[in-house]
PDB file of C-alpha atoms in Angstrom:
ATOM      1  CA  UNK A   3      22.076 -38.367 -24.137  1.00  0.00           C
ATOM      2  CA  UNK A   4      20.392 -34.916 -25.358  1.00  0.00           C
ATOM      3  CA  UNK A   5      23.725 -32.847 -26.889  1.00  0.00           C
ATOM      4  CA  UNK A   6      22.863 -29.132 -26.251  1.00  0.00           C
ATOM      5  CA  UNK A   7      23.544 -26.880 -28.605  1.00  0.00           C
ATOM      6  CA  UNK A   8      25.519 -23.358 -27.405  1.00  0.00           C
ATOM      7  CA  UNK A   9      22.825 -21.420 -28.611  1.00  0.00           C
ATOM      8  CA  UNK A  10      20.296 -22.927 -26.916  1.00  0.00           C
ATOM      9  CA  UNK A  11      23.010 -22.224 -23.606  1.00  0.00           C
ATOM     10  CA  UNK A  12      23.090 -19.020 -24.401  1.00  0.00           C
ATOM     11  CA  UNK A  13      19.673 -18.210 -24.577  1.00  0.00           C
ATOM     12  CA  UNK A  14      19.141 -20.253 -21.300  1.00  0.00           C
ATOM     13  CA  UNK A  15      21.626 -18.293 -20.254  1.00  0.00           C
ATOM     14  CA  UNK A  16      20.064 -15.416 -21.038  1.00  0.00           C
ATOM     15  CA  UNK A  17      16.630 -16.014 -20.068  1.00  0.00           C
ATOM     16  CA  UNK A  18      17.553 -16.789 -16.479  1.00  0.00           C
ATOM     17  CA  UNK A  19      19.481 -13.873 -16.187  1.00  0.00           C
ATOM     18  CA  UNK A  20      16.771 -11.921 -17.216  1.00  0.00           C
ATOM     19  CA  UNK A  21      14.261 -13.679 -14.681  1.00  0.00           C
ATOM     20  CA  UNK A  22      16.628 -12.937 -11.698  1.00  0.00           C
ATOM     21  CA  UNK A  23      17.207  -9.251 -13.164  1.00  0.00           C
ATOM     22  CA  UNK A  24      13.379  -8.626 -12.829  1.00  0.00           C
ATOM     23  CA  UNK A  25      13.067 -10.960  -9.699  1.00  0.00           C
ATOM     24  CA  UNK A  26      15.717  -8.486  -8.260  1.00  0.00           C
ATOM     25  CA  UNK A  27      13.982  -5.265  -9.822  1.00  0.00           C
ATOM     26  CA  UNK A  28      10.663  -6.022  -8.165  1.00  0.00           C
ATOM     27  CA  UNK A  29      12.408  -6.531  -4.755  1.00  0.00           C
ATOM     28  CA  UNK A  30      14.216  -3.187  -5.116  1.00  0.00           C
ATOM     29  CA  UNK A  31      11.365  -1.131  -6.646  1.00  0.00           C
ATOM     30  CA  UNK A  32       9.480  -1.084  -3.253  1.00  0.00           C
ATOM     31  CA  UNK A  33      11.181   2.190  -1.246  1.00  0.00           C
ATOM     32  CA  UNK A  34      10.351   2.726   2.788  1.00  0.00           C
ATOM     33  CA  UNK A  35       8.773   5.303   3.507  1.00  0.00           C
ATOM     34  CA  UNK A  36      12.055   6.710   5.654  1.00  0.00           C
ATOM     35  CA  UNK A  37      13.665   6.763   1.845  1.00  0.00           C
ATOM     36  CA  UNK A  38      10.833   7.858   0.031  1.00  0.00           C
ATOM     37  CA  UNK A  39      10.353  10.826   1.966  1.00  0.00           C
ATOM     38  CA  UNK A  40      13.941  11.597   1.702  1.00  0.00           C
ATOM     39  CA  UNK A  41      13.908  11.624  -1.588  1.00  0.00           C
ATOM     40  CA  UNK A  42      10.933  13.973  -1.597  1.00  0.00           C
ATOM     41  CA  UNK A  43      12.665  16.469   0.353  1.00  0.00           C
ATOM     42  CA  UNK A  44      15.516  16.168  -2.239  1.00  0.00           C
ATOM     43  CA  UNK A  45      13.203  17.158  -4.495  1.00  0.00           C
ATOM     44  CA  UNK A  46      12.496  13.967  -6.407  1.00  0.00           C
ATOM     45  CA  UNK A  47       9.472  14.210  -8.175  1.00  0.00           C
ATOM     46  CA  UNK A  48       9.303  10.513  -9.363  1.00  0.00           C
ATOM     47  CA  UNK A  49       9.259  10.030  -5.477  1.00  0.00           C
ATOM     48  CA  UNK A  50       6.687  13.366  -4.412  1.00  0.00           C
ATOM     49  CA  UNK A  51       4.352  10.905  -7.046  1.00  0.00           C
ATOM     50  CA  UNK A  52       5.225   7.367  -5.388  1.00  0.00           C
ATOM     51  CA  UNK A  53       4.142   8.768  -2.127  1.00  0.00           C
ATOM     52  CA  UNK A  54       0.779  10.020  -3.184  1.00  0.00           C
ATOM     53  CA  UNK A  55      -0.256   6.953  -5.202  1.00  0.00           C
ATOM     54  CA  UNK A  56       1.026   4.877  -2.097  1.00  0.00           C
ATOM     55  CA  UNK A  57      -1.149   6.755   0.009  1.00  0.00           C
ATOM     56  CA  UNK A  58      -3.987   7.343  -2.359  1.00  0.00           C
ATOM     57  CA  UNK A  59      -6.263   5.215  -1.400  1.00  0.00           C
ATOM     58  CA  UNK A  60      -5.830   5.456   2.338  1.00  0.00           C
ATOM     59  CA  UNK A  61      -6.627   9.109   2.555  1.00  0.00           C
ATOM     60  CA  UNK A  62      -9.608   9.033   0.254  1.00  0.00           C
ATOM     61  CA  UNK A  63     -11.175   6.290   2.296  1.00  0.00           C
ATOM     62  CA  UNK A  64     -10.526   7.995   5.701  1.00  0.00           C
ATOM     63  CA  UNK A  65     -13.567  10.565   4.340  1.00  0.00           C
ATOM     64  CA  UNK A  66     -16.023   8.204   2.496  1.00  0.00           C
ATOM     65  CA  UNK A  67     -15.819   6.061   5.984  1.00  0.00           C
ATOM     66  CA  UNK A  68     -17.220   9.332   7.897  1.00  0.00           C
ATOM     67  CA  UNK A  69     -20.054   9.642   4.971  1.00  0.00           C
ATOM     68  CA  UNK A  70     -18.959  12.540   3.248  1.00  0.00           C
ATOM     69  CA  UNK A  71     -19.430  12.958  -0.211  1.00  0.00           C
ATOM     70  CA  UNK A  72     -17.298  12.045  -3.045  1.00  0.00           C
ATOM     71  CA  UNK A  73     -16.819  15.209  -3.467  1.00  0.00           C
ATOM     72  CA  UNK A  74     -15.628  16.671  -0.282  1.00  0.00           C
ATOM     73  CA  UNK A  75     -13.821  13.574  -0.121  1.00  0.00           C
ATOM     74  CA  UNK A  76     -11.938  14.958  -3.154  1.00  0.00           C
ATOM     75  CA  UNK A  77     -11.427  18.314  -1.279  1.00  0.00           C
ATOM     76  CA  UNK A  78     -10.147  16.536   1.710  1.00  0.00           C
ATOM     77  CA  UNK A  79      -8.032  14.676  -0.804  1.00  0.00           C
ATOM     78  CA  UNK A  80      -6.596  17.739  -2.528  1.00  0.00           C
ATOM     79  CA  UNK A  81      -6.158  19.463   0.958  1.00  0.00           C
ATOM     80  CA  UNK A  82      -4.343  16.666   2.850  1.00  0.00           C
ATOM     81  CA  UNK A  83      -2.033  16.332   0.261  1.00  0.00           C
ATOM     82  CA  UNK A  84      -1.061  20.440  -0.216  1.00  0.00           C
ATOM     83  CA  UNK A  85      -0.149  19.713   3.484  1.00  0.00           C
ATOM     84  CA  UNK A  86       1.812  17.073   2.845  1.00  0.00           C
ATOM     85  CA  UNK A  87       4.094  18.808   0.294  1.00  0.00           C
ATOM     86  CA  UNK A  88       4.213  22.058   2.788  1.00  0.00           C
ATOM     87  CA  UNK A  89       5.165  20.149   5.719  1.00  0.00           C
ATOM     88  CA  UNK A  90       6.926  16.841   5.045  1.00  0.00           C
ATOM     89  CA  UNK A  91      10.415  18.618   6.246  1.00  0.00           C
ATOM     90  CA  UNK A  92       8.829  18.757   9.970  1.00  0.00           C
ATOM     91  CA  UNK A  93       8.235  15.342  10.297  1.00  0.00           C
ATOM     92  CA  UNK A  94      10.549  14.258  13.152  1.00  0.00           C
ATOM     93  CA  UNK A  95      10.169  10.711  12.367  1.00  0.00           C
ATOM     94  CA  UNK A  96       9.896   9.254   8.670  1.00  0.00           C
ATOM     95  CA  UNK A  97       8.073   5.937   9.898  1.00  0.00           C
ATOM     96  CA  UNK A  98       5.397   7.371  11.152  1.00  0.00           C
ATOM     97  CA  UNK A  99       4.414   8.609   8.050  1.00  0.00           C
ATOM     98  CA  UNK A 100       1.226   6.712   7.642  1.00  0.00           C
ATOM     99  CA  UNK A 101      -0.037   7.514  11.122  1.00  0.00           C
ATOM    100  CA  UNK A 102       0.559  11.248  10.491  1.00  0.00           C
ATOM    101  CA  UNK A 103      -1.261  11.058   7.011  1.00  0.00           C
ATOM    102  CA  UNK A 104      -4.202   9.592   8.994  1.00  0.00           C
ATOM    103  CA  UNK A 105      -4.069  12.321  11.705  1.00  0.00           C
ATOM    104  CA  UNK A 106      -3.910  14.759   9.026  1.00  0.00           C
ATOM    105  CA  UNK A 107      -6.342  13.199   6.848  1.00  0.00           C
ATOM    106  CA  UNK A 108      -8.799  13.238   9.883  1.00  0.00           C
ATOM    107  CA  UNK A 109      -8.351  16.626  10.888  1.00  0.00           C
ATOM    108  CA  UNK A 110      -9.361  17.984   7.352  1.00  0.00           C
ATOM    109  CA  UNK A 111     -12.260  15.196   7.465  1.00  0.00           C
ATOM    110  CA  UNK A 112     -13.521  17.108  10.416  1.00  0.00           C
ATOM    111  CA  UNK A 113     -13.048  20.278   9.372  1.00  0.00           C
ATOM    112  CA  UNK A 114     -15.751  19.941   7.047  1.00  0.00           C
ATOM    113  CA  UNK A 115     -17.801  19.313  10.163  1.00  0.00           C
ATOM    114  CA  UNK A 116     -16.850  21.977  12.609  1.00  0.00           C
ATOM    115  CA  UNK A 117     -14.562  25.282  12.781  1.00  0.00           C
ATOM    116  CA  UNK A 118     -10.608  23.731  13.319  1.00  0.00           C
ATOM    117  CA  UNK A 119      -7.459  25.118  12.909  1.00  0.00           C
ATOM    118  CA  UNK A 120      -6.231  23.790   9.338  1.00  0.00           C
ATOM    119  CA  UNK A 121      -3.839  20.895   9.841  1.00  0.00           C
ATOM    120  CA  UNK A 122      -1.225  22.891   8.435  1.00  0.00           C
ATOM    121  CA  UNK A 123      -0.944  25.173  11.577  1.00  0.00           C
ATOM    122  CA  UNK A 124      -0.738  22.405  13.919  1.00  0.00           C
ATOM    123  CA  UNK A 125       2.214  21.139  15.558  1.00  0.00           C
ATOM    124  CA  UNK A 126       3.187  17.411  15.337  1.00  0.00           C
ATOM    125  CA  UNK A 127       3.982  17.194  19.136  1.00  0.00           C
ATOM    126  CA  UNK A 128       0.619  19.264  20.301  1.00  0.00           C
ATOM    127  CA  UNK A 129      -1.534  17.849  21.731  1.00  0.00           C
ATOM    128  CA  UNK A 130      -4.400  16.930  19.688  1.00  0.00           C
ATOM    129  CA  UNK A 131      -8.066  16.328  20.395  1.00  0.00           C
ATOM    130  CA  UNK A 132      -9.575  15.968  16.744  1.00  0.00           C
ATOM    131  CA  UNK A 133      -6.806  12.901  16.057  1.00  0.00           C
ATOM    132  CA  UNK A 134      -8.512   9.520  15.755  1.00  0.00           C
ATOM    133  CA  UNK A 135      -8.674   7.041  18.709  1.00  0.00           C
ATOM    134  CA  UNK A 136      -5.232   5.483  18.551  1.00  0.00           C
ATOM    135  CA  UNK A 137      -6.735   1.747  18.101  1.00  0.00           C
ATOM    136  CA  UNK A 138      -8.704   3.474  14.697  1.00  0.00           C
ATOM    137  CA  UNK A 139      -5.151   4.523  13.658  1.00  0.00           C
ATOM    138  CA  UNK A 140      -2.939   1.508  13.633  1.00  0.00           C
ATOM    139  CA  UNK A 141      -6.511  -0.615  12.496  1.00  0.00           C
ATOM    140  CA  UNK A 142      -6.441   1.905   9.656  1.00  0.00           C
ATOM    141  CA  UNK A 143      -2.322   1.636   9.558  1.00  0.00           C
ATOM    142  CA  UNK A 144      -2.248  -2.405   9.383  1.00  0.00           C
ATOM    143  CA  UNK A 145      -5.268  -2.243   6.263  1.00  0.00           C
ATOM    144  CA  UNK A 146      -2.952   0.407   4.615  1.00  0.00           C
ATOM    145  CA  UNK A 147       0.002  -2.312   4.952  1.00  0.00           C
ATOM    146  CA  UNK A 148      -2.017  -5.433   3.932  1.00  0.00           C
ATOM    147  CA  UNK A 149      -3.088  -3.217   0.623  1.00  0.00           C
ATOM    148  CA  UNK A 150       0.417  -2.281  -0.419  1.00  0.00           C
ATOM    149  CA  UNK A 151       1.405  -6.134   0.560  1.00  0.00           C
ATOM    150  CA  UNK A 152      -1.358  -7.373  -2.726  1.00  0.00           C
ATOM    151  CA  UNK A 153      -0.073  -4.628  -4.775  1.00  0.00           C
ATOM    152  CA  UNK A 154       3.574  -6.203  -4.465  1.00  0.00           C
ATOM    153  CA  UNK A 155       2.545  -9.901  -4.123  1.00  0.00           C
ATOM    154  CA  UNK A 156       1.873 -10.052  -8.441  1.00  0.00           C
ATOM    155  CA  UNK A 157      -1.414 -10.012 -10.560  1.00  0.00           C
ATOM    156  CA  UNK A 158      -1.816 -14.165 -10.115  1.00  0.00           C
ATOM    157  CA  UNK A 159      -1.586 -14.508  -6.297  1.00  0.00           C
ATOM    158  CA  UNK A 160      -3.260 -11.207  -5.806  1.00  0.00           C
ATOM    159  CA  UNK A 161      -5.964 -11.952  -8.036  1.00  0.00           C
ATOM    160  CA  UNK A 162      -6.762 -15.332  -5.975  1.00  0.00           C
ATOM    161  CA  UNK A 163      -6.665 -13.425  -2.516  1.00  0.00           C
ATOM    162  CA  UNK A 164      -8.607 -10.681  -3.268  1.00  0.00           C
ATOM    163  CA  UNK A 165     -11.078 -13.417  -4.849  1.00  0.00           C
ATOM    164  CA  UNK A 166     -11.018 -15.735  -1.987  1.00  0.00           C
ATOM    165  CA  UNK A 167     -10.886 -13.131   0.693  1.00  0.00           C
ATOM    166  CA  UNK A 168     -11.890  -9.296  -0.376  1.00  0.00           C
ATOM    167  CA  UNK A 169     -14.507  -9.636  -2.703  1.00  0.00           C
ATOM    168  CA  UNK A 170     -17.658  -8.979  -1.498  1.00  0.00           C
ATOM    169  CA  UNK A 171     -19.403 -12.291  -2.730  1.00  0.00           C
ATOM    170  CA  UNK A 172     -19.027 -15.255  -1.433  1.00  0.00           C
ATOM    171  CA  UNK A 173     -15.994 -17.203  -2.894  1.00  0.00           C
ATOM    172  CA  UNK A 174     -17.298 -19.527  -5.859  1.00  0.00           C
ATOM    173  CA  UNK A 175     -14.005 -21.502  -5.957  1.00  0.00           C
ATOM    174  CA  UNK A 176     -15.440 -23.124  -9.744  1.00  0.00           C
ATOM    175  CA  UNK A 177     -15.998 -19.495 -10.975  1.00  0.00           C
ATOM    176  CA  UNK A 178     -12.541 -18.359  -9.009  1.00  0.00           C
ATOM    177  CA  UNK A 179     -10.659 -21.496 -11.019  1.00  0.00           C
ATOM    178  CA  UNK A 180     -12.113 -20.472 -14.352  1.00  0.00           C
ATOM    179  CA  UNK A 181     -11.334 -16.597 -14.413  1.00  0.00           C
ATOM    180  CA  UNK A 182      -7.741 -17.846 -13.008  1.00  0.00           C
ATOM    181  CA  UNK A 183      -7.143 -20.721 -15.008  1.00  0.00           C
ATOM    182  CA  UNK A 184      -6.700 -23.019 -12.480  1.00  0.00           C
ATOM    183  CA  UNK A 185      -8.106 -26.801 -11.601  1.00  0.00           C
ATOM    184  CA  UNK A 186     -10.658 -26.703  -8.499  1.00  0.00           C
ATOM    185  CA  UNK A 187      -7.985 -28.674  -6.824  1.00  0.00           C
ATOM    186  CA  UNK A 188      -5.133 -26.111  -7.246  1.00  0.00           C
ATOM    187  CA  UNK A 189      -6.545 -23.335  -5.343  1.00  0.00           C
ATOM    188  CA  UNK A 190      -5.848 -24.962  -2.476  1.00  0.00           C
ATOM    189  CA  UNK A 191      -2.076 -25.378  -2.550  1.00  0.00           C
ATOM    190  CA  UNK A 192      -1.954 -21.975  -4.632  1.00  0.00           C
ATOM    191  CA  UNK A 193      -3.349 -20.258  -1.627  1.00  0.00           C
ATOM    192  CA  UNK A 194      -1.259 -21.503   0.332  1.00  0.00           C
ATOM    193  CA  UNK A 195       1.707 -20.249  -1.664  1.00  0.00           C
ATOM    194  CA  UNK A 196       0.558 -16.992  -1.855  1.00  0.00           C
ATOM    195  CA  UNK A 197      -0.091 -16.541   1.368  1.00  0.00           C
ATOM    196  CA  UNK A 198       3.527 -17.564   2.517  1.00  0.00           C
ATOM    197  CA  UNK A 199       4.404 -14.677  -0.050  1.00  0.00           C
ATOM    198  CA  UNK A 200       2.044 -12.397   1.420  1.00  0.00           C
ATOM    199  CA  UNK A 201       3.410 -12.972   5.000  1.00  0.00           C
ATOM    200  CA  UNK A 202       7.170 -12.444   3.815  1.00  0.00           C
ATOM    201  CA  UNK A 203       5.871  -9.253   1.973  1.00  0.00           C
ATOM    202  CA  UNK A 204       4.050  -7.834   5.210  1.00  0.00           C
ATOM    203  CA  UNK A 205       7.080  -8.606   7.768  1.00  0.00           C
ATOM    204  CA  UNK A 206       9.358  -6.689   5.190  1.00  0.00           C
ATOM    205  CA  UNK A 207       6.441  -3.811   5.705  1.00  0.00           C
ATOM    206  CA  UNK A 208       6.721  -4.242   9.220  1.00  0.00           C
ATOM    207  CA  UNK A 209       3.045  -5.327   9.583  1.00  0.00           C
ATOM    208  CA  UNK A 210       1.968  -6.284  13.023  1.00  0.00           C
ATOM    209  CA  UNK A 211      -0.984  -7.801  13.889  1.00  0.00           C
ATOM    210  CA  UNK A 212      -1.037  -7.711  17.359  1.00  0.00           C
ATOM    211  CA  UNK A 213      -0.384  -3.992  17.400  1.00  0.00           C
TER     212      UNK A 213
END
């Protein structure tokens, strides 16, 4: 029988300590929005900057999708988000956070079209004419959830759905096994690993599909 040295414990030891220490960092590093924009009405800048990279991407898109200009789109961007930091404190409730950024985010999309009252003068409770058909908002709501869900699942299983799945091309699964240094034959089971990762990631979001 193998005799183990107590150094070789030790740094066993160690090493799995430190795997469950980042294993338990990762889980905790995610914040709901309910906390996050707590935390930016506390003042916590480390948090105001979490919310706009979360949310980045979703309110850049919203104008690009109605064909304006990268540009404008950057307007919009800037303009959505000085809202934001005005009026986060009358936000009656914290989960709807992404739904209001799209509202908002619309509104100053179609601004640039027509004459509207700026989003900032609006009420949350009016009623409100300009907002996006409510079927475009939770559509736009569930893609917003599925995005944050790859940026949380890790570089290896995100890298193989995005590949498989996002990518404009159509999957090449010898080219896919290559860049990922997989066999052909993994990418199977892999997939279907990461996707049971995905799915525990997007009912901790509170993703639903059927919404």
């Amino acid at each position: 029988m193998q005799v183990v040295e107590s150094s070789e414990l030790d740094a066993l030891a160690k090493k799995r300590h430190n795997a469950t220490r980042v294993a338990r960092l990762e889980r905790t590093a995610y914040r709901a929005d309910s906390e996050l924009v707590q935390q930016c009405l506390d003042g916590d800048q480390a948090a105001w900057k979490e919310l706009v990279s979360r949310y980045a991407r979703l309110v850049y898109s919203i104008p690009r999708r109605y064909g304006l200009a990268a540009t404008d789109a950057d307007d919009v961007f800037q303009n959505v988000f000085t809202i934001v930091f005005r009026r986060l404190g009358t936000l009656r409730n914290e989960t709807r956070l992404t739904a209001w950024l799209i509202t908002v985010t619309h509104r100053e999309t179609m601004r640039l079209g027509k004459v509207l009252p700026r989003s900032d003068e609006l009420d949350e409770s009016a009623p409100d004419d300009d907002a996006p058909p409510l079927d475009q908002v939770q559509a736009w709501e569930r893609q917003h959830l599925v995005h944050l869900a790859l940026d949380q699942l890790g570089p290896p299983c995100r890298e193989l759905v995005t590949a498989l799945f996002l990518d404009s091309e159509t999957p090449n699964y010898e080219k896919i096994a290559a860049r990922l240094g997989l066999a052909v034959g993994g990418i199977g089971p892999t997939r279907a690993r990461c996707f049971r990762k995905l799915e525990a990631i997007l009912i901790a979001l509170g993703f639903d599909a059927g919404s």
